Coordinates of C-alpha atoms in Angstrom, one line a residue:
M189 CA 6.2 14.2 -10.6
N190 CA 6.5 10.4 -11.2
Q191 CA 9.7 8.9 -12.5
T192 CA 10.0 6.6 -15.5
P193 CA 11.3 3.0 -14.8
A194 CA 14.7 3.9 -16.1
T195 CA 15.0 6.9 -13.8
A196 CA 13.8 4.8 -10.8
E197 CA 16.4 2.2 -11.7
A198 CA 19.2 4.8 -11.8
R199 CA 18.4 6.1 -8.3
N200 CA 17.5 2.9 -6.4
P201 CA 20.2 0.3 -5.6
L202 CA 17.7 -2.4 -6.2
G203 CA 18.1 -1.8 -9.9
Y204 CA 21.9 -1.9 -10.2
E205 CA 23.6 -3.3 -7.1
K206 CA 24.9 -6.9 -7.3
I207 CA 22.2 -9.5 -6.6
P208 CA 24.2 -11.4 -3.9
V209 CA 24.9 -8.1 -2.1
L210 CA 21.3 -7.1 -2.2
L211 CA 20.0 -10.5 -1.1
R212 CA 22.3 -10.6 1.8
R213 CA 21.4 -7.0 2.8
F214 CA 17.7 -7.7 2.6
A215 CA 17.4 -11.4 3.5
I216 CA 19.5 -11.6 6.6
P217 CA 17.5 -9.0 8.6
S218 CA 14.3 -10.6 7.3
I219 CA 15.4 -14.1 8.3
I220 CA 16.3 -12.9 11.8
A221 CA 13.0 -11.1 12.1
M222 CA 11.1 -14.2 11.0
V223 CA 13.1 -16.5 13.3
V224 CA 12.5 -14.1 16.2
S225 CA 8.8 -14.2 15.4
S226 CA 8.8 -18.0 15.5
L227 CA 10.7 -17.9 18.8
Y228 CA 7.8 -16.1 20.5
N229 CA 6.0 -19.5 20.5
I230 CA 9.1 -21.6 20.9
V231 CA 10.3 -19.8 24.0
D232 CA 6.8 -20.0 25.5
Q233 CA 6.7 -23.7 24.8
I234 CA 10.1 -24.4 26.3
F235 CA 9.4 -22.5 29.6
I236 CA 5.8 -23.9 29.8
G237 CA 7.2 -27.4 29.2
Q238 CA 9.6 -26.9 32.1
G239 CA 7.2 -25.2 34.4
V240 CA 3.8 -26.7 33.6
G241 CA 4.5 -30.0 31.8
Y242 CA 3.4 -31.6 28.6
L243 CA -0.3 -30.6 29.2
G244 CA 0.9 -27.0 28.9
N245 CA 2.7 -27.9 25.7
A246 CA -0.4 -29.5 24.4
A247 CA -2.4 -26.3 25.3
T248 CA 0.0 -24.0 23.3
N249 CA -0.3 -26.4 20.4
V250 CA -4.1 -26.1 20.5
A251 CA -3.8 -22.3 20.6
Y252 CA -1.2 -22.2 17.8
P253 CA -3.7 -22.0 14.9
L254 CA -4.8 -18.6 16.1
T255 CA -1.2 -17.4 15.8
T256 CA -0.9 -18.7 12.3
I257 CA -4.3 -17.1 11.3
C258 CA -2.9 -13.8 12.8
L259 CA 0.2 -14.1 10.7
S260 CA -1.9 -14.9 7.6
I261 CA -3.7 -11.6 8.1
A262 CA -0.4 -9.8 8.5
L263 CA 1.0 -11.4 5.4
L264 CA -2.2 -10.7 3.4
I265 CA -1.9 -7.0 4.0
G266 CA 1.8 -6.6 4.8
I267 CA 3.2 -8.6 1.9
G268 CA 0.5 -7.4 -0.4
G269 CA 1.2 -3.7 0.5
A270 CA 4.9 -4.2 0.3
S271 CA 4.6 -5.9 -3.2
R272 CA 2.5 -3.1 -4.5
F273 CA 4.8 -0.5 -2.9
S274 CA 7.9 -2.2 -4.6
L275 CA 6.2 -2.5 -8.0
S276 CA 5.1 1.1 -7.9
L277 CA 8.6 2.3 -6.9
G278 CA 10.2 0.2 -9.7
A279 CA 7.8 1.7 -12.2
G280 CA 8.6 5.2 -10.9
D281 CA 5.1 5.9 -9.5
K282 CA 5.6 7.4 -6.0
D283 CA 1.9 8.4 -5.7
A284 CA 0.8 4.8 -6.0
A285 CA 3.5 3.7 -3.6
Q286 CA 2.2 6.2 -1.0
R287 CA -1.4 5.0 -1.5
A288 CA -0.3 1.4 -1.0
A289 CA 1.6 2.1 2.2
G290 CA -1.2 4.3 3.8
T291 CA -3.9 1.9 2.9
A292 CA -2.0 -1.1 4.1
I293 CA -1.3 0.5 7.5
S294 CA -5.0 1.3 7.9
M295 CA -6.0 -2.2 7.0
L296 CA -3.6 -3.7 9.4
A297 CA -4.9 -1.7 12.4
A298 CA -8.6 -2.4 11.6
A299 CA -8.0 -6.2 11.0
G300 CA -6.1 -6.6 14.2
V301 CA -8.8 -5.1 16.4
V302 CA -11.6 -7.2 14.7
Y303 CA -9.6 -10.4 15.0
A304 CA -8.9 -9.9 18.7
V305 CA -12.5 -9.3 19.5
L306 CA -13.6 -12.4 17.6
I307 CA -11.2 -14.6 19.5
E308 CA -12.4 -13.3 22.9
I309 CA -16.1 -13.9 21.9
F310 CA -15.6 -17.4 20.5
L311 CA -12.7 -18.6 22.6
T312 CA -14.0 -21.9 24.0
P313 CA -15.6 -23.2 20.8
L314 CA -12.4 -22.4 18.9
M315 CA -10.2 -24.3 21.4
L316 CA -12.5 -27.4 21.2
A317 CA -12.5 -27.1 17.4
F318 CA -8.7 -27.0 17.4
G319 CA -8.5 -30.3 19.3
A320 CA -8.4 -29.5 23.0
T321 CA -9.2 -32.4 25.3
G322 CA -10.9 -32.1 28.6
E323 CA -7.5 -32.0 30.5
V324 CA -6.0 -29.5 28.0
L325 CA -8.9 -27.1 27.7
P326 CA -8.4 -25.0 30.9
Y327 CA -4.7 -24.4 30.1
A328 CA -5.6 -23.5 26.5
E329 CA -8.3 -21.0 27.5
S330 CA -6.0 -19.4 30.1
Y331 CA -3.2 -18.9 27.6
T332 CA -5.3 -17.8 24.7
R333 CA -7.5 -15.3 26.5
I334 CA -4.4 -13.3 27.3
T335 CA -2.5 -13.7 24.0
A336 CA -5.5 -12.6 22.0
L337 CA -4.9 -9.1 23.5
G338 CA -1.5 -9.0 21.7
M339 CA -2.8 -10.1 18.3
P340 CA -3.5 -6.5 17.0
F341 CA 0.1 -5.5 17.9
L342 CA 1.5 -8.6 16.3
I343 CA -0.4 -7.9 13.0
L344 CA 0.7 -4.3 12.9
T345 CA 4.4 -5.1 13.7
N346 CA 4.6 -7.8 11.0
G347 CA 2.9 -5.6 8.4
L348 CA 4.9 -2.5 9.1
S349 CA 8.1 -4.6 9.0
N350 CA 7.3 -5.7 5.5
L351 CA 6.7 -2.1 4.4
A352 CA 9.9 -0.9 6.1
R353 CA 11.9 -3.6 4.3
A354 CA 10.4 -2.7 0.9
D355 CA 11.3 0.9 1.7
G356 CA 15.0 -0.1 2.0
S357 CA 15.2 -0.5 5.8
P358 CA 15.6 -4.2 6.5
R359 CA 17.6 -3.7 9.6
F360 CA 14.9 -1.6 11.2
S361 CA 12.4 -4.4 10.4
M362 CA 14.6 -6.9 12.1
T363 CA 15.2 -4.8 15.2
C364 CA 11.5 -4.4 15.8
M365 CA 11.0 -8.1 16.0
L366 CA 14.2 -8.6 18.0
L367 CA 13.1 -6.2 20.7
G368 CA 9.9 -8.0 21.4
A369 CA 11.6 -11.5 21.5
V370 CA 14.2 -10.3 23.9
I371 CA 11.6 -8.9 26.3
N372 CA 9.5 -12.1 26.0
T373 CA 12.5 -14.3 26.8
I374 CA 13.4 -12.2 29.8
L375 CA 9.9 -12.1 31.2
D376 CA 8.9 -15.7 30.6
P377 CA 11.0 -17.3 33.4
L378 CA 10.4 -14.3 35.6
F379 CA 6.6 -14.6 35.3
I380 CA 6.4 -18.4 35.2
F381 CA 8.9 -19.4 37.9
T382 CA 9.6 -16.3 40.1
F383 CA 6.0 -15.0 40.3
G384 CA 4.4 -18.4 40.0
M385 CA 2.0 -17.3 37.2
G386 CA 2.2 -20.5 35.2
I387 CA 0.9 -20.6 31.7
A388 CA -0.7 -17.2 32.2
G389 CA 2.7 -15.7 32.9
A390 CA 4.0 -17.0 29.5
A391 CA 1.0 -15.3 27.8
W392 CA 1.6 -12.0 29.5
A393 CA 5.3 -12.1 28.6
T394 CA 4.4 -12.6 25.0
V395 CA 1.9 -9.7 24.9
I396 CA 4.3 -7.3 26.5
G397 CA 6.9 -8.1 24.0
Q398 CA 4.5 -7.7 21.1
V399 CA 3.4 -4.3 22.4
A400 CA 7.0 -3.1 22.6
S401 CA 7.7 -4.3 19.0
C402 CA 4.7 -2.6 17.7
V403 CA 5.6 0.8 19.3
M404 CA 8.9 0.7 17.6
A405 CA 7.5 -0.4 14.3
A406 CA 4.9 2.4 14.4
S407 CA 7.7 4.9 14.8
Y408 CA 8.7 4.2 11.2
I409 CA 5.5 5.6 9.8
P410 CA 6.7 9.3 9.6
R411 CA 10.2 8.2 8.5
F412 CA 9.7 6.5 5.1
Q413 CA 12.7 7.1 2.8
H414 CA 11.0 7.1 -0.6
I415 CA 7.5 8.5 0.2
R416 CA 5.9 11.0 2.6
L417 CA 2.7 9.9 4.4
T418 CA 0.1 12.5 5.4
R419 CA -3.3 12.2 7.0
Q420 CA -4.8 11.9 3.6
S421 CA -2.7 8.8 3.0
F422 CA -4.6 6.7 5.5
G423 CA -8.0 5.1 4.9
I424 CA -9.3 1.9 3.2
P425 CA -10.4 2.7 -0.4
L426 CA -11.9 -0.5 -1.7
R427 CA -10.0 -0.6 -5.0
E428 CA -6.6 -0.2 -3.4
A429 CA -7.5 -2.6 -0.6
G430 CA -8.5 -5.2 -3.2
R431 CA -5.2 -4.8 -5.1
I432 CA -3.2 -5.2 -1.9
A433 CA -5.1 -8.2 -0.8
S434 CA -4.8 -9.9 -4.2
L435 CA -1.0 -9.5 -4.1
G436 CA -0.8 -10.9 -0.5
M437 CA -3.2 -13.7 -1.1
S438 CA -0.7 -16.5 -1.9
N439 CA 1.3 -15.9 1.3
S440 CA -1.8 -15.5 3.4
L441 CA -3.4 -18.7 2.0
N442 CA -0.2 -20.6 2.7
Q443 CA -0.5 -19.6 6.4
L444 CA -4.2 -20.3 6.5
A445 CA -3.5 -23.7 4.9
I446 CA -1.0 -24.3 7.7
T447 CA -3.7 -23.5 10.2
L448 CA -6.1 -25.9 8.6
V449 CA -3.5 -28.6 8.6
Q450 CA -2.8 -28.0 12.3
I451 CA -6.5 -28.3 13.1
V452 CA -6.9 -31.5 11.0
L453 CA -3.7 -32.9 12.6
N454 CA -4.7 -32.1 16.1
N455 CA -8.1 -33.8 15.7
S456 CA -6.7 -36.8 13.8
L457 CA -3.9 -37.3 16.4
T458 CA -6.3 -37.2 19.3
Y459 CA -8.7 -39.6 17.6
Y460 CA -6.2 -42.2 16.4
G461 CA -3.9 -41.7 19.4
A462 CA -6.7 -42.8 21.7
M463 CA -6.6 -46.2 20.0
T464 CA -2.9 -46.7 20.9
V465 CA -0.8 -46.9 24.0
Y466 CA 0.1 -43.2 23.6
G467 CA -3.4 -41.9 24.3
S468 CA -4.7 -38.6 23.0
D469 CA -2.5 -36.1 24.9
I470 CA 1.0 -37.4 24.0
P471 CA 0.5 -37.2 20.2
L472 CA -1.0 -33.7 20.6
A473 CA 1.9 -32.5 22.6
S474 CA 4.4 -34.1 20.3
C475 CA 2.8 -32.5 17.3
G476 CA 3.1 -29.1 18.8
I477 CA 6.8 -29.5 19.5
V478 CA 7.6 -30.8 16.0
M479 CA 5.6 -28.2 14.2
K480 CA 7.1 -25.3 16.2
T481 CA 10.6 -26.7 15.8
N482 CA 10.0 -26.8 12.1
A483 CA 8.6 -23.3 12.3
I484 CA 12.1 -22.0 12.9
L485 CA 13.3 -23.6 9.6
I486 CA 10.1 -22.3 7.8
G487 CA 10.8 -18.9 9.3
I488 CA 14.3 -18.8 7.8
I489 CA 12.9 -19.7 4.4
V490 CA 10.0 -17.2 4.6
G491 CA 12.6 -14.6 5.7
L492 CA 14.7 -15.4 2.7
S493 CA 11.6 -15.2 0.5
Q494 CA 10.6 -11.8 2.0
G495 CA 14.1 -10.5 1.6
S496 CA 14.1 -11.4 -2.1
Q497 CA 10.6 -9.8 -2.7
P498 CA 11.7 -6.1 -2.9
I499 CA 14.5 -7.1 -5.3
I500 CA 12.3 -9.2 -7.6
G501 CA 9.4 -6.7 -7.4
F502 CA 11.4 -3.6 -8.2
N503 CA 13.3 -5.2 -11.1
Y504 CA 10.2 -6.7 -12.6
G505 CA 8.6 -3.3 -12.4
A506 CA 11.8 -1.9 -14.1
R507 CA 11.6 -4.7 -16.7
Q508 CA 15.0 -6.2 -15.8
M509 CA 14.1 -9.9 -16.1
D510 CA 17.7 -11.1 -15.9
R511 CA 18.0 -9.7 -12.4
V512 CA 14.6 -11.1 -11.5
W513 CA 15.7 -14.7 -12.4
A514 CA 19.1 -14.3 -10.9
T515 CA 17.5 -13.3 -7.6
Y516 CA 15.2 -16.3 -7.7
R517 CA 18.0 -18.8 -8.5
L518 CA 20.2 -17.5 -5.7
A519 CA 17.3 -17.7 -3.2
I520 CA 16.5 -21.3 -4.2
T521 CA 20.2 -22.3 -3.8
C522 CA 20.4 -20.7 -0.3
N523 CA 17.1 -22.4 0.6
L524 CA 18.4 -25.9 -0.3
L525 CA 21.5 -25.4 1.7
I526 CA 19.6 -24.2 4.8
S527 CA 17.0 -27.0 4.5
A528 CA 19.8 -29.6 4.3
V529 CA 21.0 -28.4 7.7
G530 CA 17.5 -28.7 9.0
F531 CA 17.2 -32.2 7.6
V532 CA 20.4 -33.3 9.4
L533 CA 19.2 -31.9 12.8
F534 CA 15.7 -33.4 12.5
Q535 CA 17.0 -36.9 11.5
F536 CA 20.0 -37.3 13.7
F537 CA 19.3 -35.1 16.8
P538 CA 15.5 -35.4 17.4
H539 CA 15.8 -36.5 21.0
Q540 CA 18.0 -33.5 21.9
L541 CA 15.7 -31.1 20.2
I542 CA 12.6 -32.5 21.9
S543 CA 14.3 -32.5 25.3
L544 CA 14.5 -28.7 25.2
F545 CA 10.8 -28.6 25.7
G546 CA 10.7 -30.4 29.0
T547 CA 10.5 -33.9 30.4
G548 CA 8.0 -36.7 29.7
S549 CA 7.4 -40.4 29.9
P550 CA 9.4 -42.9 27.8
E551 CA 6.3 -43.3 25.6
Y552 CA 6.2 -39.5 25.0
F553 CA 9.8 -39.4 23.8
E554 CA 9.4 -42.5 21.7
F555 CA 6.5 -41.1 19.8
A556 CA 7.9 -37.5 19.6
V557 CA 11.2 -38.7 18.1
R558 CA 9.4 -40.9 15.5
F559 CA 7.0 -38.1 14.7
M560 CA 9.9 -35.7 14.0
R561 CA 11.9 -38.1 11.9
T562 CA 9.0 -39.2 9.7
F563 CA 6.9 -36.1 9.4
L564 CA 9.9 -33.9 8.5
F565 CA 11.7 -36.5 6.3
M566 CA 11.3 -34.4 3.0
V567 CA 11.8 -31.1 4.7
I568 CA 14.8 -30.4 2.4
V569 CA 12.5 -29.5 -0.6
N570 CA 9.8 -27.6 1.3
G571 CA 11.2 -24.1 0.7
V572 CA 11.0 -24.4 -3.1
Q573 CA 7.2 -24.1 -3.0
I574 CA 7.3 -21.2 -0.5
L575 CA 9.9 -19.2 -2.6
S576 CA 8.1 -19.9 -5.8
S577 CA 4.6 -18.8 -4.6
N578 CA 6.1 -15.6 -3.2
F579 CA 8.0 -15.1 -6.6
F580 CA 4.6 -14.7 -8.4
T581 CA 3.4 -12.4 -5.6
A582 CA 6.4 -10.2 -6.0
I583 CA 5.9 -9.8 -9.8
G584 CA 2.1 -9.1 -9.4
K585 CA 0.8 -12.4 -10.7
A586 CA -1.3 -13.3 -7.7
P587 CA -3.4 -16.2 -9.1
R588 CA -0.3 -18.2 -9.9
G589 CA 1.1 -17.5 -6.5
V590 CA -2.2 -18.6 -4.9
F591 CA -2.1 -21.9 -6.8
L592 CA 1.4 -22.8 -5.7
S593 CA 0.8 -21.7 -2.1
L594 CA -2.1 -24.3 -1.9
T595 CA -0.3 -27.3 -3.4
R596 CA 1.4 -28.8 -0.4
Q597 CA -1.1 -28.0 2.4
V598 CA -4.5 -28.2 0.7
L599 CA -4.1 -30.3 -2.4
F600 CA -1.9 -33.0 -0.9
L601 CA -1.3 -32.9 2.9
I602 CA -4.9 -32.5 4.2
P603 CA -6.4 -35.2 2.0
L604 CA -3.5 -37.6 2.8
T605 CA -3.9 -36.9 6.5
L606 CA -7.5 -37.9 6.3
I607 CA -7.1 -40.9 4.0
L608 CA -3.8 -42.7 5.1
P609 CA -4.8 -43.3 8.7
L610 CA -7.8 -45.3 7.5
F611 CA -5.2 -47.9 6.4
W612 CA -2.2 -47.3 8.8
G613 CA -3.8 -45.7 11.8
L614 CA -1.6 -43.2 13.7
D615 CA 1.4 -44.0 11.4
G616 CA -0.6 -42.8 8.4
I617 CA -0.7 -39.3 9.8
L618 CA 3.1 -39.3 10.0
Y619 CA 3.6 -40.6 6.4
A620 CA 1.2 -38.0 5.0
A621 CA 3.7 -35.1 5.3
P622 CA 6.7 -36.5 3.4
I623 CA 4.5 -37.8 0.5
A624 CA 2.8 -34.3 0.3
D625 CA 6.2 -32.5 0.4
G626 CA 7.5 -34.6 -2.5
A627 CA 4.4 -34.2 -4.6
A628 CA 4.3 -30.4 -4.0
F629 CA 8.0 -30.1 -5.0
V630 CA 7.4 -31.9 -8.4
V631 CA 4.4 -29.7 -9.2
T632 CA 6.2 -26.5 -8.3
T633 CA 9.3 -27.4 -10.2
A634 CA 7.3 -28.2 -13.4
F635 CA 5.3 -24.9 -12.9
M636 CA 8.4 -22.7 -12.6
L637 CA 10.3 -24.3 -15.5
R638 CA 7.3 -23.7 -17.7
F639 CA 7.0 -20.0 -16.7
Y640 CA 10.8 -19.5 -17.1
R641 CA 10.7 -20.8 -20.7
Q642 CA 7.7 -18.6 -21.4
T643 CA 9.5 -15.5 -20.2
K644 CA 12.6 -16.4 -22.3
R645 CA 10.4 -16.8 -25.4
E646 CA 8.8 -13.5 -24.8
A647 CA 12.2 -11.8 -24.3
G648 CA 13.4 -13.3 -27.5
S649 CA 10.4 -12.2 -29.5
C650 CA 11.1 -8.6 -28.2
G651 CA 14.7 -8.7 -29.4
G652 CA 16.3 -10.0 -26.2
G653 CA 15.7 -6.9 -24.1
N654 CA 14.5 -6.8 -20.5

């Protein structure tokens, strides 16, 4: 029999534990899991840079959009399923929570297989569309043909990790991701240097790590704490799948927008770079390093966002708005502190960061350092948009989350990346990012203040209750 929200609140710590304690409990494992996920590509890039050179780095940059698309699928289903799961538990409806989990797992498995098949079929056209030059293409094809085999496992691991976190097991979620990263880090130098497998060795190390993570994540399916899944739980009923997808849409679109930005950047950098002393390959390789270094910071912010999601979703379902807003404010504060550290590293230590990814010509380091400092100048405010779009996903207001998720990438960054180089050439691409970051921050802040005042007015009209 289903519980009322009051009963659910009484039995679940999400409804009564102190917010800082909850956020720490849920966010830290989530942050570690996301950073570890980012490290799959970072570790590959570091060892490839040392063992293959900057053409290998350019190849992984060309292949990177496929990983972001993969993560967007995982977020669409994983975050959507976890949000529906949390809202249902908060409302005391265990049957709905069970349907959400079973449907999400089925969707993750089906989507992973379809995606891997499509990559293998359209590999060469995809690499060319993502900006591969004649020199880079063979490396990109070799790397991606293998990593595509791991995509279904990566999708399942990320989606199951979100469900486990929503079920109250954030440490398990973290351990799944950590296992694969450790295996990948051990195998990368072994395959690349000891066995002489080059870029293909890095790809196989990644796939093996992803398979190991997935096996561990799948072991959680019969061990949910708040529901019990049976064979009847699995399937893809269209209505439930639609609800899950709508709740995961903002996170997914944000990842897809990152993919589109990467494609536009790659092609713009090769086009305008060819008109400079740097050529096409140096800007392409530099972009990959800068984007993947920033991916660690973004991973921390997304982990913080995912850690706050069960707390926000449960308390919104239980109609405890004071706890909802307290969680959001604390997450924003943590984000600003973390982003400030990132800003200092990107502005004052760019050469040291870039040197981790191998050697290169003086022109390569000159452009890569300038790229990092300029492109990431406004990184300190980036997380506000990510946290705010996920906030609306957590409370079940998907359209608002979708709008905010598109502000930086689609509404501002892509148009600026296409327009500014017409006036400033290659430098225009670098200037596009900080301008887009500032504009997205202003829009997001205005949007959130308006919604906050609206909820306060509604609470007041109801006599001040939650």
